[in-house]
PDB file of C-alpha atoms in Angstrom:
ATOM      1  CA  MET J   1      32.531   0.994  14.730  1.00  0.00           C
ATOM      2  CA  ALA J   2      31.124  -2.313  15.909  1.00  0.00           C
ATOM      3  CA  LEU J   3      28.028  -1.705  13.813  1.00  0.00           C
ATOM      4  CA  ALA J   4      30.101  -1.070  10.665  1.00  0.00           C
ATOM      5  CA  LEU J   5      32.185  -4.236  11.204  1.00  0.00           C
ATOM      6  CA  ARG J   6      29.070  -6.306  11.698  1.00  0.00           C
ATOM      7  CA  CYS J   7      27.698  -4.983   8.382  1.00  0.00           C
ATOM      8  CA  LEU J   8      30.896  -5.601   6.427  1.00  0.00           C
ATOM      9  CA  ARG J   9      31.629  -9.123   7.756  1.00  0.00           C
ATOM     10  CA  PRO J  10      29.381 -11.050   5.266  1.00  0.00           C
ATOM     11  CA  LEU J  11      30.429  -8.982   2.219  1.00  0.00           C
ATOM     12  CA  PRO J  12      33.325 -11.208   0.924  1.00  0.00           C
ATOM     13  CA  ALA J  13      31.134 -14.318   0.731  1.00  0.00           C
ATOM     14  CA  LEU J  14      28.473 -12.393  -1.145  1.00  0.00           C
ATOM     15  CA  LEU J  15      30.811 -10.638  -3.548  1.00  0.00           C
ATOM     16  CA  HIS J  16      32.649 -13.873  -4.359  1.00  0.00           C
ATOM     17  CA  ARG J  17      29.502 -14.903  -6.240  1.00  0.00           C
ATOM     18  CA  SER J  18      29.614 -11.851  -8.489  1.00  0.00           C
ATOM     19  CA  SER J  19      31.827 -11.837 -11.549  1.00  0.00           C
ATOM     20  CA  PHE J  20      31.375  -8.068 -11.549  1.00  0.00           C
ATOM     21  CA  ALA J  21      32.910  -7.779  -8.116  1.00  0.00           C
ATOM     22  CA  MET J  22      35.759 -10.123  -9.002  1.00  0.00           C
ATOM     23  CA  THR J  23      36.817  -7.980 -11.941  1.00  0.00           C
ATOM     24  CA  ARG J  24      36.174  -4.531 -10.444  1.00  0.00           C
ATOM     25  CA  GLY J  25      37.270  -5.118  -6.857  1.00  0.00           C
ATOM     26  CA  LEU J  26      35.264  -5.283  -3.635  1.00  0.00           C
ATOM     27  CA  PRO J  27      33.006  -2.268  -3.156  1.00  0.00           C
ATOM     28  CA  GLN J  28      32.577  -0.938   0.375  1.00  0.00           C
ATOM     29  CA  ALA J  29      29.260  -0.938   2.167  1.00  0.00           C
ATOM     30  CA  PRO J  30      27.610   2.465   2.588  1.00  0.00           C
ATOM     31  CA  ARG J  31      28.800   4.347   5.671  1.00  0.00           C
ATOM     32  CA  GLY J  32      26.485   3.809   8.584  1.00  0.00           C
ATOM     33  CA  CYS J  33      24.753   0.774   7.061  1.00  0.00           C
ATOM     34  CA  PRO J  34      22.348  -0.283   9.831  1.00  0.00           C
ATOM     35  CA  ALA J  35      21.679  -3.828   8.563  1.00  0.00           C
ATOM     36  CA  PRO J  36      23.172  -6.559  10.785  1.00  0.00           C
ATOM     37  CA  LEU J  37      22.061  -9.378   8.543  1.00  0.00           C
ATOM     38  CA  LEU J  38      23.439 -10.771   5.254  1.00  0.00           C
ATOM     39  CA  GLU J  39      20.347  -9.808   3.306  1.00  0.00           C
ATOM     40  CA  GLY J  40      20.567  -6.192   4.411  1.00  0.00           C
ATOM     41  CA  CYS J  41      24.157  -5.867   3.269  1.00  0.00           C
ATOM     42  CA  ARG J  42      23.299  -7.758   0.092  1.00  0.00           C
ATOM     43  CA  GLN J  43      20.705  -5.127  -0.737  1.00  0.00           C
ATOM     44  CA  CYS J  44      23.198  -2.338  -0.053  1.00  0.00           C
ATOM     45  CA  VAL J  45      25.822  -3.825  -2.366  1.00  0.00           C
ATOM     46  CA  GLN J  46      23.228  -4.585  -5.045  1.00  0.00           C
ATOM     47  CA  GLN J  47      21.984  -1.011  -4.994  1.00  0.00           C
ATOM     48  CA  MET J  48      25.535   0.373  -5.156  1.00  0.00           C
ATOM     49  CA  LEU J  49      26.446  -1.738  -8.192  1.00  0.00           C
ATOM     50  CA  LEU J  50      23.198  -1.017  -9.994  1.00  0.00           C
ATOM     51  CA  SER J  51      23.516   2.702  -9.254  1.00  0.00           C
ATOM     52  CA  ARG J  52      27.079   2.661 -10.579  1.00  0.00           C
ATOM     53  CA  GLN J  53      25.847   1.111 -13.842  1.00  0.00           C
ATOM     54  CA  LEU J  54      23.017   3.630 -14.104  1.00  0.00           C
ATOM     55  CA  ALA J  55      25.434   6.505 -13.508  1.00  0.00           C
ATOM     56  CA  THR J  56      27.602   5.225 -16.365  1.00  0.00           C
ATOM     57  CA  LYS J  57      24.576   5.244 -18.644  1.00  0.00           C
ATOM     58  CA  LYS J  58      23.514   8.747 -17.652  1.00  0.00           C
ATOM     59  CA  ALA J  59      27.063  10.060 -18.086  1.00  0.00           C
ATOM     60  CA  LYS J  60      26.941   9.425 -21.826  1.00  0.00           C
ATOM     61  CA  GLY J  61      26.611  12.673 -23.739  1.00  0.00           C
ATOM     62  CA  LYS J  62      24.187  13.357 -26.531  1.00  0.00           C
ATOM     63  CA  GLY J  63      25.239  11.687 -29.743  1.00  0.00           C
ATOM     64  CA  GLN J  64      27.347   9.069 -27.973  1.00  0.00           C
ATOM     65  CA  SER J  65      26.491   5.377 -27.790  1.00  0.00           C
ATOM     66  CA  GLN J  66      25.141   4.183 -24.458  1.00  0.00           C
ATOM     67  CA  ALA J  67      27.085   1.729 -22.341  1.00  0.00           C
ATOM     68  CA  LYS J  68      25.835  -1.810 -22.525  1.00  0.00           C
ATOM     69  CA  VAL J  69      23.965  -2.917 -19.431  1.00  0.00           C
ATOM     70  CA  ASN J  70      25.453  -6.063 -17.942  1.00  0.00           C
ATOM     71  CA  ILE J  71      23.945  -6.854 -14.554  1.00  0.00           C
ATOM     72  CA  SER J  72      25.350  -9.803 -12.625  1.00  0.00           C
ATOM     73  CA  ALA J  73      22.658 -12.497 -12.562  1.00  0.00           C
ATOM     74  CA  ALA J  74      23.605 -13.349  -8.957  1.00  0.00           C
ATOM     75  CA  LEU J  75      22.713  -9.851  -7.766  1.00  0.00           C
ATOM     76  CA  VAL J  76      19.149  -9.968  -9.101  1.00  0.00           C
ATOM     77  CA  GLU J  77      18.327 -13.652  -8.720  1.00  0.00           C
ATOM     78  CA  ASP J  78      15.576 -12.791  -6.211  1.00  0.00           C
ATOM     79  CA  ILE J  79      13.843 -10.743  -8.923  1.00  0.00           C
ATOM     80  CA  ILE J  80      14.417 -12.764 -12.094  1.00  0.00           C
ATOM     81  CA  ASN J  81      16.565 -15.612 -13.387  1.00  0.00           C
ATOM     82  CA  LEU J  82      18.443 -13.926 -16.241  1.00  0.00           C
ATOM     83  CA  GLU J  83      20.230 -17.147 -17.157  1.00  0.00           C
ATOM     84  CA  GLU J  84      16.873 -18.855 -17.671  1.00  0.00           C
ATOM     85  CA  THR J  85      15.709 -15.961 -19.840  1.00  0.00           C
ATOM     86  CA  SER J  86      18.856 -16.310 -21.960  1.00  0.00           C
ATOM     87  CA  GLU J  87      18.327 -20.066 -22.282  1.00  0.00           C
ATOM     88  CA  ASP J  88      14.711 -19.537 -23.412  1.00  0.00           C
ATOM     89  CA  MET J  89      15.851 -17.097 -26.088  1.00  0.00           C
ATOM     90  CA  GLN J  90      18.586 -19.445 -27.276  1.00  0.00           C
ATOM     91  CA  ALA J  91      16.017 -22.255 -27.484  1.00  0.00           C
ATOM     92  CA  VAL J  92      13.984 -20.146 -29.933  1.00  0.00           C
ATOM     93  CA  ILE J  93      17.096 -19.613 -32.068  1.00  0.00           C
ATOM     94  CA  GLN J  94      17.911 -23.331 -32.005  1.00  0.00           C
ATOM     95  CA  ALA J  95      14.374 -24.201 -33.100  1.00  0.00           C
ATOM     96  CA  LEU J  96      14.752 -21.861 -36.079  1.00  0.00           C
ATOM     97  CA  LYS J  97      18.067 -23.504 -37.027  1.00  0.00           C
ATOM     98  CA  GLU J  98      16.446 -26.947 -36.915  1.00  0.00           C
ATOM     99  CA  ASP J  99      13.508 -25.753 -39.013  1.00  0.00           C
ATOM    100  CA  PHE J 100      15.889 -24.380 -41.644  1.00  0.00           C
ATOM    101  CA  SER J 101      17.858 -27.633 -41.680  1.00  0.00           C
ATOM    102  CA  ARG J 102      14.908 -30.023 -41.837  1.00  0.00           C
ATOM    103  CA  ASN J 103      12.377 -28.226 -43.961  1.00  0.00           C
ATOM    104  CA  LEU J 104      14.142 -25.700 -46.145  1.00  0.00           C
ATOM    105  CA  SER J 105      16.513 -27.336 -48.555  1.00  0.00           C
ATOM    106  CA  VAL J 106      16.725 -26.913 -52.319  1.00  0.00           C
ATOM    107  CA  ARG J 107      16.762 -30.672 -52.764  1.00  0.00           C
ATOM    108  CA  THR J 108      14.400 -32.612 -50.514  1.00  0.00           C
ATOM    109  CA  SER J 109      15.926 -35.705 -48.911  1.00  0.00           C
ATOM    110  CA  PRO J 110      14.211 -38.571 -47.045  1.00  0.00           C
ATOM    111  CA  GLY J 111      15.498 -37.158 -43.764  1.00  0.00           C
ATOM    112  CA  ALA J 112      13.536 -33.978 -44.371  1.00  0.00           C
ATOM    113  CA  LEU J 113      10.292 -35.941 -43.918  1.00  0.00           C
ATOM    114  CA  ASP J 114      11.334 -37.735 -40.732  1.00  0.00           C
ATOM    115  CA  HIS J 115       9.979 -35.242 -38.242  1.00  0.00           C
ATOM    116  CA  ILE J 116       6.794 -34.178 -39.997  1.00  0.00           C
ATOM    117  CA  THR J 117       4.121 -34.456 -37.306  1.00  0.00           C
ATOM    118  CA  VAL J 118       1.210 -36.754 -38.119  1.00  0.00           C
ATOM    119  CA  VAL J 119      -2.003 -36.290 -36.137  1.00  0.00           C
ATOM    120  CA  THR J 120      -3.787 -39.606 -35.530  1.00  0.00           C
ATOM    121  CA  LYS J 121      -6.623 -40.696 -33.269  1.00  0.00           C
ATOM    122  CA  ASP J 122      -4.003 -42.049 -30.859  1.00  0.00           C
ATOM    123  CA  GLY J 123      -1.982 -38.828 -30.716  1.00  0.00           C
ATOM    124  CA  LYS J 124       0.763 -37.046 -32.608  1.00  0.00           C
ATOM    125  CA  PHE J 125       3.737 -38.960 -34.030  1.00  0.00           C
ATOM    126  CA  PRO J 126       6.747 -38.196 -36.258  1.00  0.00           C
ATOM    127  CA  LEU J 127       6.228 -39.598 -39.750  1.00  0.00           C
ATOM    128  CA  ASN J 128       9.278 -41.869 -39.480  1.00  0.00           C
ATOM    129  CA  GLN J 129       7.652 -43.706 -36.553  1.00  0.00           C
ATOM    130  CA  LEU J 130       4.605 -44.590 -38.646  1.00  0.00           C
ATOM    131  CA  GLY J 131       6.069 -45.297 -42.065  1.00  0.00           C
ATOM    132  CA  GLN J 132       9.263 -46.326 -43.816  1.00  0.00           C
ATOM    133  CA  ILE J 133      10.636 -43.453 -45.884  1.00  0.00           C
ATOM    134  CA  SER J 134      12.853 -44.119 -48.883  1.00  0.00           C
ATOM    135  CA  GLN J 135      13.973 -42.340 -52.039  1.00  0.00           C
ATOM    136  CA  LYS J 136      13.091 -44.278 -55.161  1.00  0.00           C
ATOM    137  CA  SER J 137      14.633 -41.814 -57.593  1.00  0.00           C
ATOM    138  CA  PRO J 138      15.911 -38.220 -57.604  1.00  0.00           C
ATOM    139  CA  GLN J 139      12.362 -37.140 -58.403  1.00  0.00           C
ATOM    140  CA  LEU J 140      10.379 -39.459 -56.105  1.00  0.00           C
ATOM    141  CA  MET J 141      10.172 -40.532 -52.464  1.00  0.00           C
ATOM    142  CA  ILE J 142       8.028 -43.346 -51.091  1.00  0.00           C
ATOM    143  CA  VAL J 143       6.456 -43.608 -47.644  1.00  0.00           C
ATOM    144  CA  ASN J 144       5.450 -47.196 -46.855  1.00  0.00           C
ATOM    145  CA  MET J 145       2.574 -47.158 -44.337  1.00  0.00           C
ATOM    146  CA  THR J 146       2.083 -50.946 -44.160  1.00  0.00           C
ATOM    147  CA  SER J 147       2.749 -51.021 -40.399  1.00  0.00           C
ATOM    148  CA  PHE J 148       0.065 -48.400 -39.700  1.00  0.00           C
ATOM    149  CA  PRO J 149      -2.310 -48.465 -42.684  1.00  0.00           C
ATOM    150  CA  GLU J 150      -5.039 -46.660 -40.750  1.00  0.00           C
ATOM    151  CA  SER J 151      -2.789 -43.579 -40.576  1.00  0.00           C
ATOM    152  CA  THR J 152      -2.075 -43.381 -44.300  1.00  0.00           C
ATOM    153  CA  ALA J 153      -4.521 -40.557 -45.005  1.00  0.00           C
ATOM    154  CA  ALA J 154      -3.323 -38.578 -41.978  1.00  0.00           C
ATOM    155  CA  ALA J 155       0.301 -39.014 -43.061  1.00  0.00           C
ATOM    156  CA  ALA J 156      -0.459 -37.792 -46.578  1.00  0.00           C
ATOM    157  CA  LYS J 157      -2.229 -34.753 -45.147  1.00  0.00           C
ATOM    158  CA  ALA J 158       0.722 -33.963 -42.872  1.00  0.00           C
ATOM    159  CA  ILE J 159       3.139 -34.110 -45.815  1.00  0.00           C
ATOM    160  CA  ARG J 160       0.888 -31.886 -47.910  1.00  0.00           C
ATOM    161  CA  GLU J 161       0.608 -29.293 -45.103  1.00  0.00           C
ATOM    162  CA  SER J 162       4.273 -29.408 -44.086  1.00  0.00           C
ATOM    163  CA  GLY J 163       5.123 -26.214 -45.930  1.00  0.00           C
ATOM    164  CA  MET J 164       7.648 -28.065 -48.111  1.00  0.00           C
ATOM    165  CA  ASN J 165       5.670 -27.614 -51.320  1.00  0.00           C
ATOM    166  CA  LEU J 166       4.997 -31.362 -51.632  1.00  0.00           C
ATOM    167  CA  ASN J 167       1.919 -32.996 -53.172  1.00  0.00           C
ATOM    168  CA  PRO J 168       1.742 -36.639 -52.029  1.00  0.00           C
ATOM    169  CA  GLU J 169      -0.290 -39.260 -53.891  1.00  0.00           C
ATOM    170  CA  VAL J 170      -1.833 -42.184 -51.970  1.00  0.00           C
ATOM    171  CA  ASP J 171      -1.693 -45.643 -53.548  1.00  0.00           C
ATOM    172  CA  GLY J 172      -3.073 -48.153 -51.033  1.00  0.00           C
ATOM    173  CA  THR J 173      -0.670 -48.069 -48.090  1.00  0.00           C
ATOM    174  CA  MET J 174       2.011 -46.406 -50.193  1.00  0.00           C
ATOM    175  CA  ILE J 175       2.411 -42.645 -50.335  1.00  0.00           C
ATOM    176  CA  ARG J 176       4.212 -41.390 -53.416  1.00  0.00           C
ATOM    177  CA  VAL J 177       5.886 -38.025 -52.904  1.00  0.00           C
ATOM    178  CA  PRO J 178       7.018 -36.385 -56.176  1.00  0.00           C
ATOM    179  CA  LEU J 179       9.879 -33.984 -55.582  1.00  0.00           C
ATOM    180  CA  PRO J 180       9.568 -30.526 -57.128  1.00  0.00           C
ATOM    181  CA  LYS J 181      12.108 -29.516 -59.723  1.00  0.00           C
ATOM    182  CA  VAL J 182      14.767 -27.082 -58.596  1.00  0.00           C
ATOM    183  CA  THR J 183      13.458 -24.065 -60.481  1.00  0.00           C
ATOM    184  CA  ARG J 184      13.961 -20.392 -59.694  1.00  0.00           C
ATOM    185  CA  GLU J 185      10.343 -20.233 -58.626  1.00  0.00           C
ATOM    186  CA  HIS J 186      10.893 -23.119 -56.201  1.00  0.00           C
ATOM    187  CA  ARG J 187      13.964 -21.431 -54.742  1.00  0.00           C
ATOM    188  CA  GLU J 188      12.073 -18.179 -54.232  1.00  0.00           C
ATOM    189  CA  SER J 189       9.212 -20.079 -52.601  1.00  0.00           C
ATOM    190  CA  LEU J 190      11.625 -21.647 -50.120  1.00  0.00           C
ATOM    191  CA  ALA J 191      13.171 -18.257 -49.384  1.00  0.00           C
ATOM    192  CA  LYS J 192       9.710 -16.883 -48.565  1.00  0.00           C
ATOM    193  CA  LEU J 193       9.117 -19.813 -46.220  1.00  0.00           C
ATOM    194  CA  ALA J 194      12.438 -19.054 -44.507  1.00  0.00           C
ATOM    195  CA  LYS J 195      11.302 -15.458 -43.966  1.00  0.00           C
ATOM    196  CA  GLN J 196       7.979 -16.643 -42.550  1.00  0.00           C
ATOM    197  CA  SER J 197       9.709 -19.053 -40.186  1.00  0.00           C
ATOM    198  CA  THR J 198      11.996 -16.274 -38.985  1.00  0.00           C
ATOM    199  CA  ASN J 199       9.046 -13.981 -38.313  1.00  0.00           C
ATOM    200  CA  LYS J 200       7.339 -16.709 -36.281  1.00  0.00           C
ATOM    201  CA  SER J 201      10.518 -17.225 -34.289  1.00  0.00           C
ATOM    202  CA  LYS J 202      10.775 -13.501 -33.608  1.00  0.00           C
ATOM    203  CA  GLU J 203       7.222 -13.566 -32.310  1.00  0.00           C
ATOM    204  CA  ALA J 204       8.200 -16.389 -29.942  1.00  0.00           C
ATOM    205  CA  LEU J 205      11.208 -14.308 -28.895  1.00  0.00           C
ATOM    206  CA  ARG J 206       8.974 -11.329 -28.118  1.00  0.00           C
ATOM    207  CA  LYS J 207       6.865 -13.543 -25.885  1.00  0.00           C
ATOM    208  CA  VAL J 208       9.952 -14.592 -23.919  1.00  0.00           C
ATOM    209  CA  ARG J 209      10.974 -10.937 -23.549  1.00  0.00           C
ATOM    210  CA  SER J 210       7.484  -9.833 -22.475  1.00  0.00           C
ATOM    211  CA  LYS J 211       7.228 -12.652 -19.942  1.00  0.00           C
ATOM    212  CA  SER J 212      10.558 -11.655 -18.391  1.00  0.00           C
ATOM    213  CA  ILE J 213       9.732  -7.949 -18.250  1.00  0.00           C
ATOM    214  CA  THR J 214       6.379  -8.749 -16.639  1.00  0.00           C
ATOM    215  CA  GLN J 215       8.237 -10.763 -14.005  1.00  0.00           C
ATOM    216  CA  VAL J 216      10.538  -7.797 -13.286  1.00  0.00           C
ATOM    217  CA  LYS J 217       7.648  -5.349 -12.963  1.00  0.00           C
ATOM    218  CA  LYS J 218       6.142  -7.453 -10.181  1.00  0.00           C
ATOM    219  CA  PHE J 219       8.927  -6.051  -7.987  1.00  0.00           C
ATOM    220  CA  LYS J 220       8.417  -2.358  -8.811  1.00  0.00           C
ATOM    221  CA  ASN J 221       7.180  -1.690  -5.261  1.00  0.00           C
ATOM    222  CA  LYS J 222      10.004  -3.662  -3.661  1.00  0.00           C
ATOM    223  CA  VAL J 223      13.122  -2.393  -5.440  1.00  0.00           C
ATOM    224  CA  SER J 224      14.232   0.950  -6.825  1.00  0.00           C
ATOM    225  CA  GLU J 225      13.021   2.387 -10.111  1.00  0.00           C
ATOM    226  CA  ASP J 226      16.632   2.356 -11.343  1.00  0.00           C
ATOM    227  CA  THR J 227      16.877  -1.382 -10.723  1.00  0.00           C
ATOM    228  CA  ILE J 228      13.692  -2.041 -12.706  1.00  0.00           C
ATOM    229  CA  TRP J 229      14.902   0.180 -15.550  1.00  0.00           C
ATOM    230  CA  LEU J 230      18.274  -1.540 -15.755  1.00  0.00           C
ATOM    231  CA  LEU J 231      16.743  -5.015 -15.781  1.00  0.00           C
ATOM    232  CA  GLU J 232      14.264  -4.101 -18.514  1.00  0.00           C
ATOM    233  CA  LYS J 233      17.125  -2.589 -20.502  1.00  0.00           C
ATOM    234  CA  GLN J 234      19.232  -5.732 -20.185  1.00  0.00           C
ATOM    235  CA  ILE J 235      16.342  -8.023 -21.170  1.00  0.00           C
ATOM    236  CA  GLN J 236      15.696  -5.851 -24.232  1.00  0.00           C
ATOM    237  CA  GLN J 237      19.388  -6.022 -25.146  1.00  0.00           C
ATOM    238  CA  MET J 238      19.297  -9.815 -24.873  1.00  0.00           C
ATOM    239  CA  ALA J 239      16.244  -9.928 -27.143  1.00  0.00           C
ATOM    240  CA  ASP J 240      17.857  -7.549 -29.664  1.00  0.00           C
ATOM    241  CA  GLU J 241      20.994  -9.711 -29.829  1.00  0.00           C
ATOM    242  CA  ALA J 242      18.890 -12.842 -30.366  1.00  0.00           C
ATOM    243  CA  ALA J 243      16.917 -11.121 -33.148  1.00  0.00           C
ATOM    244  CA  MET J 244      20.180 -10.065 -34.822  1.00  0.00           C
ATOM    245  CA  GLU J 245      21.362 -13.673 -34.751  1.00  0.00           C
ATOM    246  CA  MET J 246      18.095 -14.751 -36.389  1.00  0.00           C
ATOM    247  CA  ASP J 247      18.573 -12.136 -39.107  1.00  0.00           C
ATOM    248  CA  LYS J 248      22.066 -13.511 -39.802  1.00  0.00           C
ATOM    249  CA  LEU J 249      20.666 -17.052 -40.030  1.00  0.00           C
ATOM    250  CA  LEU J 250      17.974 -15.864 -42.445  1.00  0.00           C
ATOM    251  CA  ALA J 251      20.489 -13.998 -44.614  1.00  0.00           C
ATOM    252  CA  ALA J 252      22.724 -17.073 -44.860  1.00  0.00           C
ATOM    253  CA  LYS J 253      19.777 -19.380 -45.602  1.00  0.00           C
ATOM    254  CA  THR J 254      18.361 -17.024 -48.233  1.00  0.00           C
ATOM    255  CA  LYS J 255      21.726 -16.862 -49.964  1.00  0.00           C
ATOM    256  CA  GLU J 256      21.927 -20.673 -49.913  1.00  0.00           C
ATOM    257  CA  LEU J 257      18.411 -21.112 -51.317  1.00  0.00           C
ATOM    258  CA  LEU J 258      18.603 -18.498 -54.051  1.00  0.00           C
ATOM    259  CA  GLY J 259      22.093 -19.551 -55.112  1.00  0.00           C
TER     260      GLY J 259
END
């Protein structure tokens, strides 16, 4: 009896950290749990909750959808930081949104050139830090490189290779940037660039997923096989949801570009 009480004493403090426990009620420690320390009981509770989730998954019959894995990050924080994994995936999505906004517009504006990266002998700089960008007419933008004339050629190269279908012309320290006409061909070209950007972002997403799964597998000799399986499943679900969000962004951007 004394042994059981000693095992159960630290459970409330532990379970308070788990949103799962708060919504499902406090699970009881296994009968006869021999661990007198917090970590021992923590492992017992973690295994119970993970086993419960695995049992739910296995209970699904053939032809039925599987239950979504949703492991409390607090219960597996010693194995992997799931919140950090989620943040890394969201960062990839945000980068794709910014790329769509800056570089893929039917009508190019001066702001679209601001963050083009120019490689100089002193390092890499955004174009708007090296030159003054202005729109002279609906069909022409000017980049004044008077402040950094030595970077004029590098700036023109960066604009040409930006993927925005621009062909700059250098005139002294002035870079003339003719804007392409809004033709069907131009719209389709931008839509292809949007698809390419999305594919690159999905590749970055796969790297985040692979890195996280590799981290989980480092613990395969320290935790149960069920725990490893559930974590890999949840990471894959997170990656699938992020990829679906990217597909929605691409569909909306394609519709905008093609009109």
